[in-house]
mmCIF file of N, CA and C in Angstrom:
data_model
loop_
_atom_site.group_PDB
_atom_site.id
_atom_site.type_symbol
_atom_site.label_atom_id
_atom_site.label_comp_id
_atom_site.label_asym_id
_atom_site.label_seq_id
_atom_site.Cartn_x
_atom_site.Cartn_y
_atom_site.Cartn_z
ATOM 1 N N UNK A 3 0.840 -1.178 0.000
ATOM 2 C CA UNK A 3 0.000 0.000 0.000
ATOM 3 C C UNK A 3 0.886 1.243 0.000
ATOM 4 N N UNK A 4 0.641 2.692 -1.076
ATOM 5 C CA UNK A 4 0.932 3.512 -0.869
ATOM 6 C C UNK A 4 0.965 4.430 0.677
ATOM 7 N N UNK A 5 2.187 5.060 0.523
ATOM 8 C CA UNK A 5 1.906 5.803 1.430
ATOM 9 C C UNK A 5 2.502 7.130 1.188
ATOM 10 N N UNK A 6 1.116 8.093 1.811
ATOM 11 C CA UNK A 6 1.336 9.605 1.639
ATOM 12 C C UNK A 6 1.461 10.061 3.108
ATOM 13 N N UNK A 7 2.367 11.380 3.288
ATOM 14 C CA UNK A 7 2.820 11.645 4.393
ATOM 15 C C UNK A 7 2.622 13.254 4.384
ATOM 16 N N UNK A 8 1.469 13.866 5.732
ATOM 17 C CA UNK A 8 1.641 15.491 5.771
ATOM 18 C C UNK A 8 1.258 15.734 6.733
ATOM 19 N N UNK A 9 1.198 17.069 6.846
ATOM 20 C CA UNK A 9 1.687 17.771 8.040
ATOM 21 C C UNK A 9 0.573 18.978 8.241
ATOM 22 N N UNK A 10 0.931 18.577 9.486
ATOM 23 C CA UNK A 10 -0.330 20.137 10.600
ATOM 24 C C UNK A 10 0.154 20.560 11.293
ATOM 25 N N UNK A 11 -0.367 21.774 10.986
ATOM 26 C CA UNK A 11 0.019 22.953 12.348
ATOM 27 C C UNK A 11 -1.262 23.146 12.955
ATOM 28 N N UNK A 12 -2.320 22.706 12.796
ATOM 29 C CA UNK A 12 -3.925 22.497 12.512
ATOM 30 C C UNK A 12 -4.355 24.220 12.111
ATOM 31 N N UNK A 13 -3.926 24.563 11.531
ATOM 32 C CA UNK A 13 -4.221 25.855 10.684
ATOM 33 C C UNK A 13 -5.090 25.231 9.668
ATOM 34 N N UNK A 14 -5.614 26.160 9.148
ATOM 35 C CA UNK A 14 -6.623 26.083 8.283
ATOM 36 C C UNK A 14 -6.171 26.035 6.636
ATOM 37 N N UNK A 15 -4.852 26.691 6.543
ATOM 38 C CA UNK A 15 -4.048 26.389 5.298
ATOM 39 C C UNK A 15 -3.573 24.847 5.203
ATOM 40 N N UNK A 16 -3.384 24.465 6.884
ATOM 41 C CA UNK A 16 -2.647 22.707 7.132
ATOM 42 C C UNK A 16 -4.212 21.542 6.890
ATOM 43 N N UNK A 17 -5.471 22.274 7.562
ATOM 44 C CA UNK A 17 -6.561 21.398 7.225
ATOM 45 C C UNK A 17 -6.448 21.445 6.097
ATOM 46 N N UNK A 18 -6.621 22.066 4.875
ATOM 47 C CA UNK A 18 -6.781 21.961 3.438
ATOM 48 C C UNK A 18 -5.575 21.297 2.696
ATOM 49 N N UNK A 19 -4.295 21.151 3.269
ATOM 50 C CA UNK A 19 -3.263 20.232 2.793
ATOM 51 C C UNK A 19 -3.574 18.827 3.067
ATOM 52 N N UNK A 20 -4.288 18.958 4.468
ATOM 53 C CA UNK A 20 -4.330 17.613 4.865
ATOM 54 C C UNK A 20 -5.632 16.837 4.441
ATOM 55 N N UNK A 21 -6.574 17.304 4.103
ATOM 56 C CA UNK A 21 -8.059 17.064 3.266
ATOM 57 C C UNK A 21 -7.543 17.091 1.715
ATOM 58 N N UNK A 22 -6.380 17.225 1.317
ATOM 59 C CA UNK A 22 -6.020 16.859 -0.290
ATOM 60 C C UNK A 22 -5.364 15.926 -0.212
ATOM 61 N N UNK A 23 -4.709 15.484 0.672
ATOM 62 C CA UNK A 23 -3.702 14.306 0.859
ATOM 63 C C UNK A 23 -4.582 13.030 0.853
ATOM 64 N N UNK A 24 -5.584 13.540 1.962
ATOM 65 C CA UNK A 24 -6.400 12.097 2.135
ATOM 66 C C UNK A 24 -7.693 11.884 1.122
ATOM 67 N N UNK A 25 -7.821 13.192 0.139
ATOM 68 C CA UNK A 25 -8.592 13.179 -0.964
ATOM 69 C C UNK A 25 -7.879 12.026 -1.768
ATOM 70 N N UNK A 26 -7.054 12.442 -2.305
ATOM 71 C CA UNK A 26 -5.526 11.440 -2.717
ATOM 72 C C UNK A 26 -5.331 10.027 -2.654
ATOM 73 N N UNK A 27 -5.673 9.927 -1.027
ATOM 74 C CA UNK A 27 -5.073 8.828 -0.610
ATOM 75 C C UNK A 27 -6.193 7.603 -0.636
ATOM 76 N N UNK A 28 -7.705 8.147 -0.737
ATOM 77 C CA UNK A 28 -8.812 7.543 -1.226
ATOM 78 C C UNK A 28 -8.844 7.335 -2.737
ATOM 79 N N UNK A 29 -8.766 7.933 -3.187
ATOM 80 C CA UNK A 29 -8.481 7.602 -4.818
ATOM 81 C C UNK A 29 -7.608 6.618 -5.102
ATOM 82 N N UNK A 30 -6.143 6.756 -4.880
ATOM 83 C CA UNK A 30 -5.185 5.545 -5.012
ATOM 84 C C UNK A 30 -5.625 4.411 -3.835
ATOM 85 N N UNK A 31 -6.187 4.740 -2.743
ATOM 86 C CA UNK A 31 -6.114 3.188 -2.065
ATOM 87 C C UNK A 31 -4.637 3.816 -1.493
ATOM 88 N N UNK A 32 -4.066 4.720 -1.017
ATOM 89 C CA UNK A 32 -2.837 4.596 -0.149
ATOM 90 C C UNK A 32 -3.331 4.822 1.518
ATOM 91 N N UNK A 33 -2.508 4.712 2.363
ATOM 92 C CA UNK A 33 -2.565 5.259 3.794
ATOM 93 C C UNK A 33 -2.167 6.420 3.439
ATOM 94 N N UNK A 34 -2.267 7.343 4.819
ATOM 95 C CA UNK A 34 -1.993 8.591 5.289
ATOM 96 C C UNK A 34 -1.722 8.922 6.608
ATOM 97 N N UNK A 35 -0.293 9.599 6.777
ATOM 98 C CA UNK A 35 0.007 9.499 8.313
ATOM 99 C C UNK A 35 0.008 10.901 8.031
ATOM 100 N N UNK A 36 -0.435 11.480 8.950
ATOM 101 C CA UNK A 36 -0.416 13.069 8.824
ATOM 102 C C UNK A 36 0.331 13.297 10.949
ATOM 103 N N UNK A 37 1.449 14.500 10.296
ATOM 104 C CA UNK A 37 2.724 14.244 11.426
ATOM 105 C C UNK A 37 2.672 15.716 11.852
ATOM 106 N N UNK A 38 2.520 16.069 13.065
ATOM 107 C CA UNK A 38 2.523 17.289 13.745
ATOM 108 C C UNK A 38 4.089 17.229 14.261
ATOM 109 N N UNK A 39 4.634 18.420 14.396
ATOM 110 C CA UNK A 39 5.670 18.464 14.974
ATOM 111 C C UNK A 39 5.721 19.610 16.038
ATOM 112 N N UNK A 40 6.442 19.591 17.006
ATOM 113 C CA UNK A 40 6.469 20.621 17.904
ATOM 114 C C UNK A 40 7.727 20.824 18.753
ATOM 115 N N UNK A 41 8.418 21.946 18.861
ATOM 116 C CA UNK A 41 9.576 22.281 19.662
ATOM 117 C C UNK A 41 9.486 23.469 20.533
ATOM 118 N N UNK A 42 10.421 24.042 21.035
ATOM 119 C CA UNK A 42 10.473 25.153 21.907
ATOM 120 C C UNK A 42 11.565 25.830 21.667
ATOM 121 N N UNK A 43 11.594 27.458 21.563
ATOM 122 C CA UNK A 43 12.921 28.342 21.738
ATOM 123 C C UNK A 43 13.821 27.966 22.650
ATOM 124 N N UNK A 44 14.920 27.898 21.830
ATOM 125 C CA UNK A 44 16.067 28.180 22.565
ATOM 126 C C UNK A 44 16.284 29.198 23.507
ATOM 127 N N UNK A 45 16.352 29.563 24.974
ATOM 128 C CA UNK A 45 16.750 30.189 25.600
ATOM 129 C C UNK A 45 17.570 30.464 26.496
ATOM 130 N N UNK A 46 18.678 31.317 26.247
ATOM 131 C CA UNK A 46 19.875 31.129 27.063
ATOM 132 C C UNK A 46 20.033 31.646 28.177
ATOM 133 N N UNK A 47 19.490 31.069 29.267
ATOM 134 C CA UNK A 47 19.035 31.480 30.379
ATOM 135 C C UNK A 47 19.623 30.883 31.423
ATOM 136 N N UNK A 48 19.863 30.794 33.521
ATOM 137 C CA UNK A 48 19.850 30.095 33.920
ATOM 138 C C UNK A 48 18.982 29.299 34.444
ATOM 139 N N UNK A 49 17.768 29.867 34.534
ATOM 140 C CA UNK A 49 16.767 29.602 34.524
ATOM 141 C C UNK A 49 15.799 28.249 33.515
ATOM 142 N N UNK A 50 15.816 27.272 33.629
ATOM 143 C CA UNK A 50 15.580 25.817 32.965
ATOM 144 C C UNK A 50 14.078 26.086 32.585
ATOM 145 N N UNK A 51 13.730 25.681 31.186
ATOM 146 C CA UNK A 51 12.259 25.472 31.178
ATOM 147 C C UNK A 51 11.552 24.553 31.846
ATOM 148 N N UNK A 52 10.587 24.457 32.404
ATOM 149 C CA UNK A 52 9.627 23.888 33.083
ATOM 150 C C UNK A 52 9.290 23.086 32.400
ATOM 151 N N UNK A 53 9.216 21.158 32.795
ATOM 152 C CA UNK A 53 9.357 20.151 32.254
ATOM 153 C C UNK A 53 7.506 20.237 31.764
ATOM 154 N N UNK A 54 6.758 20.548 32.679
ATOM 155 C CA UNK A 54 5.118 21.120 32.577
ATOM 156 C C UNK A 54 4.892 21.549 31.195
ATOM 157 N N UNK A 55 5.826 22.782 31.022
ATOM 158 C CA UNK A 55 5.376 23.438 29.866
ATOM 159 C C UNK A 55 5.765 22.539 28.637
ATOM 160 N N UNK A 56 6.346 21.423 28.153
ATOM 161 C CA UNK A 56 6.480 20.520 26.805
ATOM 162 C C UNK A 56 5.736 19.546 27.576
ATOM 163 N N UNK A 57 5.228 19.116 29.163
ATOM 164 C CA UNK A 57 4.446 18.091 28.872
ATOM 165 C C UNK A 57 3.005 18.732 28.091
ATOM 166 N N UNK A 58 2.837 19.886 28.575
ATOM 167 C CA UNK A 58 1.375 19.964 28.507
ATOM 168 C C UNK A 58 0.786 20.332 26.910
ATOM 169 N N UNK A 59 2.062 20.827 26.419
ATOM 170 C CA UNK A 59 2.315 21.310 24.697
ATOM 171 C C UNK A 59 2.017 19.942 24.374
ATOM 172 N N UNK A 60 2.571 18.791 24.218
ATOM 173 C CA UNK A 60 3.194 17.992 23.598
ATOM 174 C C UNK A 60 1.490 17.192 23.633
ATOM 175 N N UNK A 61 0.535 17.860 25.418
ATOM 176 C CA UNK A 61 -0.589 16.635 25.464
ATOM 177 C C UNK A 61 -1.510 17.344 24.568
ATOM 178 N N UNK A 62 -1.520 18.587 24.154
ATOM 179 C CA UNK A 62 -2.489 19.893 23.778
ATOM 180 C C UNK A 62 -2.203 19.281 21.994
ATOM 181 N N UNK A 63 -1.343 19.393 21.605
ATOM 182 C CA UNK A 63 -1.084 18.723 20.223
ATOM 183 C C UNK A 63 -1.288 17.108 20.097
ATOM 184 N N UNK A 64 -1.744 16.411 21.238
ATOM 185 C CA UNK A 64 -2.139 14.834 20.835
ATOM 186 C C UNK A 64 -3.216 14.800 20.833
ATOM 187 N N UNK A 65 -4.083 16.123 21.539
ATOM 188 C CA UNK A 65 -5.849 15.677 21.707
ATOM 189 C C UNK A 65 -5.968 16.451 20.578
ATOM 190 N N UNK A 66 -5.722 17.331 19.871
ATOM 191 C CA UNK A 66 -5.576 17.892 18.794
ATOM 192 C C UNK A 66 -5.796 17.241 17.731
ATOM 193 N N UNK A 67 -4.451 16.396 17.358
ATOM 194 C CA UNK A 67 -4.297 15.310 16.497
ATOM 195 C C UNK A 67 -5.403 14.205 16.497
ATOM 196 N N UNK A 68 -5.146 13.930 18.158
ATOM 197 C CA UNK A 68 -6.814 12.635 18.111
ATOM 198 C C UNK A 68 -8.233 12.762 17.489
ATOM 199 N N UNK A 69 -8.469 14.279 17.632
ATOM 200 C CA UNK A 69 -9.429 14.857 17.212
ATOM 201 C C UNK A 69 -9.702 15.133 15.682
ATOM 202 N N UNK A 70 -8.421 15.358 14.923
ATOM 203 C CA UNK A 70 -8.192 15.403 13.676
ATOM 204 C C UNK A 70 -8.430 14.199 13.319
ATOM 205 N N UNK A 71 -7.638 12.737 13.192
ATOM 206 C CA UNK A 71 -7.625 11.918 12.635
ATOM 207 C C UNK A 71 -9.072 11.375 12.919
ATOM 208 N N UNK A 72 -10.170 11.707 13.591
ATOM 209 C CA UNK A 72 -11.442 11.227 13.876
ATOM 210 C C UNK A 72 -12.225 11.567 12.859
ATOM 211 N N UNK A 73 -11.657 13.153 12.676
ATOM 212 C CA UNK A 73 -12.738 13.724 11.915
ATOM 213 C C UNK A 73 -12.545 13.387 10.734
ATOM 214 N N UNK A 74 -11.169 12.582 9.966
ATOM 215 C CA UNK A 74 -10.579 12.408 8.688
ATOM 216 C C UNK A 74 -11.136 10.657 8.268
ATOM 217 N N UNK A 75 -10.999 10.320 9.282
ATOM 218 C CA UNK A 75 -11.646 8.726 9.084
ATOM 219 C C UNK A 75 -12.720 9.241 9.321
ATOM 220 N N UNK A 76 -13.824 9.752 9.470
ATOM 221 C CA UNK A 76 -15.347 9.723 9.545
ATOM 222 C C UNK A 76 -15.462 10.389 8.109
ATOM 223 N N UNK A 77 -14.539 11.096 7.449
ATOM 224 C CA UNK A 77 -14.778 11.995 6.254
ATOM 225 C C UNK A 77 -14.226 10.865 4.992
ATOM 226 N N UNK A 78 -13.426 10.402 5.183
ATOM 227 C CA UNK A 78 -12.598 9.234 4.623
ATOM 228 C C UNK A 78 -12.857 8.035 4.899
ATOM 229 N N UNK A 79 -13.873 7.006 4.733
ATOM 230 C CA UNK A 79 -14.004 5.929 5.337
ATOM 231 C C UNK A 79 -13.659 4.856 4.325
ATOM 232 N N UNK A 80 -12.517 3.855 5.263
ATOM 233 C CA UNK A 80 -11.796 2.933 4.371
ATOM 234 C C UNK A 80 -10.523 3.312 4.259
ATOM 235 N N UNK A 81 -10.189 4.984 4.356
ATOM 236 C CA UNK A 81 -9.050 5.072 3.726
ATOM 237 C C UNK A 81 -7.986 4.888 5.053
ATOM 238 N N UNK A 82 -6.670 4.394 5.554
ATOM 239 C CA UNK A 82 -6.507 4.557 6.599
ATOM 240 C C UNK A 82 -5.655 5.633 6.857
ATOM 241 N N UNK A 83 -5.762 6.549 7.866
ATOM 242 C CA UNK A 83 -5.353 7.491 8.543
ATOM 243 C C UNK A 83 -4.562 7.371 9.764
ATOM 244 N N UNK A 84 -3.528 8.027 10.154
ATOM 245 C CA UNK A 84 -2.936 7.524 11.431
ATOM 246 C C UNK A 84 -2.550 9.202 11.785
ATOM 247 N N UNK A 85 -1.980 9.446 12.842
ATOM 248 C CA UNK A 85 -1.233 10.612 13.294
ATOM 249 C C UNK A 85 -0.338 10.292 13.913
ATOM 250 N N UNK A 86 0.530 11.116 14.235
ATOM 251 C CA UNK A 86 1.692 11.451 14.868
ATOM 252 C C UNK A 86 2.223 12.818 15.617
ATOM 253 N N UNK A 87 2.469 12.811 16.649
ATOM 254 C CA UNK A 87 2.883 14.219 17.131
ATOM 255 C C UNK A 87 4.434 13.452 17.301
ATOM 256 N N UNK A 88 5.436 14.320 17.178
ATOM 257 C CA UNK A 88 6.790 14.508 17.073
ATOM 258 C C UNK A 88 7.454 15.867 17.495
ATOM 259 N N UNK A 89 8.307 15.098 18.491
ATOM 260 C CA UNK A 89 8.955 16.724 18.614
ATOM 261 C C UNK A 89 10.298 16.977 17.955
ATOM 262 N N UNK A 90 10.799 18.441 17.694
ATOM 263 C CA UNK A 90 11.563 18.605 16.415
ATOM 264 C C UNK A 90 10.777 19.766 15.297
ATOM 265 N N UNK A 91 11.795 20.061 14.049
ATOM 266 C CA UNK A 91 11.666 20.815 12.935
ATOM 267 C C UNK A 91 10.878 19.920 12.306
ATOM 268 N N UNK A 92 9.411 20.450 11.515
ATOM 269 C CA UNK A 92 8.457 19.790 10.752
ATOM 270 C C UNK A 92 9.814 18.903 9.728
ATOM 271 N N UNK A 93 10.628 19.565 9.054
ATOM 272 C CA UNK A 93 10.990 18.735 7.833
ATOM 273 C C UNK A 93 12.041 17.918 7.935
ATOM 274 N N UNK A 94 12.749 18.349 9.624
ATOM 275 C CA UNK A 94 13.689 16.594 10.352
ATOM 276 C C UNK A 94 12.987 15.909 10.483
ATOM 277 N N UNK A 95 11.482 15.576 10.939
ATOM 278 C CA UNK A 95 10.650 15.099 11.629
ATOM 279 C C UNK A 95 10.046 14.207 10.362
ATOM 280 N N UNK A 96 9.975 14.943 9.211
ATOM 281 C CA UNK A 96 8.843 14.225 7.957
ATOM 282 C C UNK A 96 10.334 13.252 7.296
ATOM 283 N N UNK A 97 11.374 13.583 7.226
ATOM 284 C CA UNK A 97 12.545 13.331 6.674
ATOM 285 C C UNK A 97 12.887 11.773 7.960
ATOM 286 N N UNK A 98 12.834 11.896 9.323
ATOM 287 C CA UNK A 98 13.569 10.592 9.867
ATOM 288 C C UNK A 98 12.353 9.946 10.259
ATOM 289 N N UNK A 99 10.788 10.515 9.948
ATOM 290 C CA UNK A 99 9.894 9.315 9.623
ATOM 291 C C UNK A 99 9.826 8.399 8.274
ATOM 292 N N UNK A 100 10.201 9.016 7.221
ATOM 293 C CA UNK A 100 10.119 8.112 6.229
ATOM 294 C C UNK A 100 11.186 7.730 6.094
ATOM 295 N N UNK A 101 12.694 7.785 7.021
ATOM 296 C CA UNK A 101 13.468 7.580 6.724
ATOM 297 C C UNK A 101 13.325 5.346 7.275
ATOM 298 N N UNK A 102 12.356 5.946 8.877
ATOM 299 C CA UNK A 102 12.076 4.458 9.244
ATOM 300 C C UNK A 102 11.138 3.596 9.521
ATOM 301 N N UNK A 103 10.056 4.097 8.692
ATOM 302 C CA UNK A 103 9.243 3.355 8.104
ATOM 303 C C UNK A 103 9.050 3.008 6.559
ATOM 304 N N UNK A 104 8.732 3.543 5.407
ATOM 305 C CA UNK A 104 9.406 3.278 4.298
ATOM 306 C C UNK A 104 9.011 4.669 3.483
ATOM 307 N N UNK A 105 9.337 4.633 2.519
ATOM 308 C CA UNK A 105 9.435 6.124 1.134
ATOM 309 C C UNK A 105 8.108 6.249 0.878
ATOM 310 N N UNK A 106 7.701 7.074 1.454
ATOM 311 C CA UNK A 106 6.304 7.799 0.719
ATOM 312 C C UNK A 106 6.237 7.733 -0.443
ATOM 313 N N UNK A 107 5.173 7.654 -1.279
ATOM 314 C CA UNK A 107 5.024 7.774 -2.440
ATOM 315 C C UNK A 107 4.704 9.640 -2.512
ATOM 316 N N UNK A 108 3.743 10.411 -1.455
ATOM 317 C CA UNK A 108 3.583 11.665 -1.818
ATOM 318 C C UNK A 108 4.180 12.022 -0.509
ATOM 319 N N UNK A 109 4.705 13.496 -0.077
ATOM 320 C CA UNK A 109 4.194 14.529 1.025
ATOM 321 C C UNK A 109 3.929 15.540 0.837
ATOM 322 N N UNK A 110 2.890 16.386 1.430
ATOM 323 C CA UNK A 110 1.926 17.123 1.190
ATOM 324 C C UNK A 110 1.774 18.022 2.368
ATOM 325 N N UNK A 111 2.352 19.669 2.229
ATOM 326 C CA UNK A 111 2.293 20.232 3.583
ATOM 327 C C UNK A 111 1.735 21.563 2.790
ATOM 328 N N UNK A 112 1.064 22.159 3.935
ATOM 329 C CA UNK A 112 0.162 23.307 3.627
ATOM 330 C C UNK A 112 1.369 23.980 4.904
ATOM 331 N N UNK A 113 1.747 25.161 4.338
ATOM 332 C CA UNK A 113 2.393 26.580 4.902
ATOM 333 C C UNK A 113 1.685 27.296 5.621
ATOM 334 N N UNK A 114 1.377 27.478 6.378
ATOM 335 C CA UNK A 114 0.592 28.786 7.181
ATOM 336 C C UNK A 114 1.608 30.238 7.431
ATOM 337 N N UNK A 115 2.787 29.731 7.493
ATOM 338 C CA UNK A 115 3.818 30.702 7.420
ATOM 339 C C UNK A 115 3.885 31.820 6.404
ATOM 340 N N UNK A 116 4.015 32.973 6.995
ATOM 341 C CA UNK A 116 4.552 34.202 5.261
ATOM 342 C C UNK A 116 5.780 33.348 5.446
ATOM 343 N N UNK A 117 6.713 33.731 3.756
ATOM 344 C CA UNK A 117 7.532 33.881 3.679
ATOM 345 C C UNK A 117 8.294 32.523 3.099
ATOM 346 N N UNK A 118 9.267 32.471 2.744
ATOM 347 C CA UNK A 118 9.643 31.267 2.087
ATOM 348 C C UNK A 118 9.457 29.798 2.751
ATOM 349 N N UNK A 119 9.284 28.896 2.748
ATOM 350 C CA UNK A 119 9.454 27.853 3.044
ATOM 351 C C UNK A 119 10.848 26.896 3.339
ATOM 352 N N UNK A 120 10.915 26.302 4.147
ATOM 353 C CA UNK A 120 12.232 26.070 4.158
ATOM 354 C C UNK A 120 12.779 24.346 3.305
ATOM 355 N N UNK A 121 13.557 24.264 2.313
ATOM 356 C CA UNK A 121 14.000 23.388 1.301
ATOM 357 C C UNK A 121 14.889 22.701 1.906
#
């Protein structure tokens, strides 16, 4: 089975990447893992970030995601859908998932960002 691989920021530019992917991924008969990623500023401080603040990020982006992939299999039925939250840069993150599970056939990311994208 194919597999297509994209990404949310759950922006509304990322819902519409991610509702073409799995448009896609019903047509061919592929899966779809759609992969959130999330990190934190660097701050050079002595002061340590609070282990709280990435647990509670990290739980805020899984009920997120849970919630997404519900609404994508109820919209998509048959096609299979999975998620992922990952922490890290969206395109280390899309890059050492397919690095170990196997080669996407598509990936598919909607920008919410101005400004260039990063290659």
């Amino acid at each position: 089975m194919s597999l297509i691989i994209t990404a949310t920021d759950f922006s509304e530019v990322a819902k519409n990447a991610v509702n073409y992917a799995c448009s896609l991924a019903a047509a061919q008969k592929a899966q779809v893992v759609v992969i959130h990623s999330f990190s934190f500023p660097v701050m050079l401080t002595d002061v340590p970030m609070p282990a709280t603040l990435m647990n509670d990020t990290q739980h805020d982006a899984e009920n997120n995601m849970e919630h997404l992939v519900q609404k994508l299999q109820a919209a998509y039925p048959g096609t299979r859908i999975d998620g992922k939250v990952i922490y890290g840069d969206i395109i280390d993150t899309i890059e050492e998932y397919a690095q170990d599970t196997r080669k996407p056939w598509m990936i598919v990311i909607g920008n919410s960002i101005t400004g260039d994208a990063p290659t």
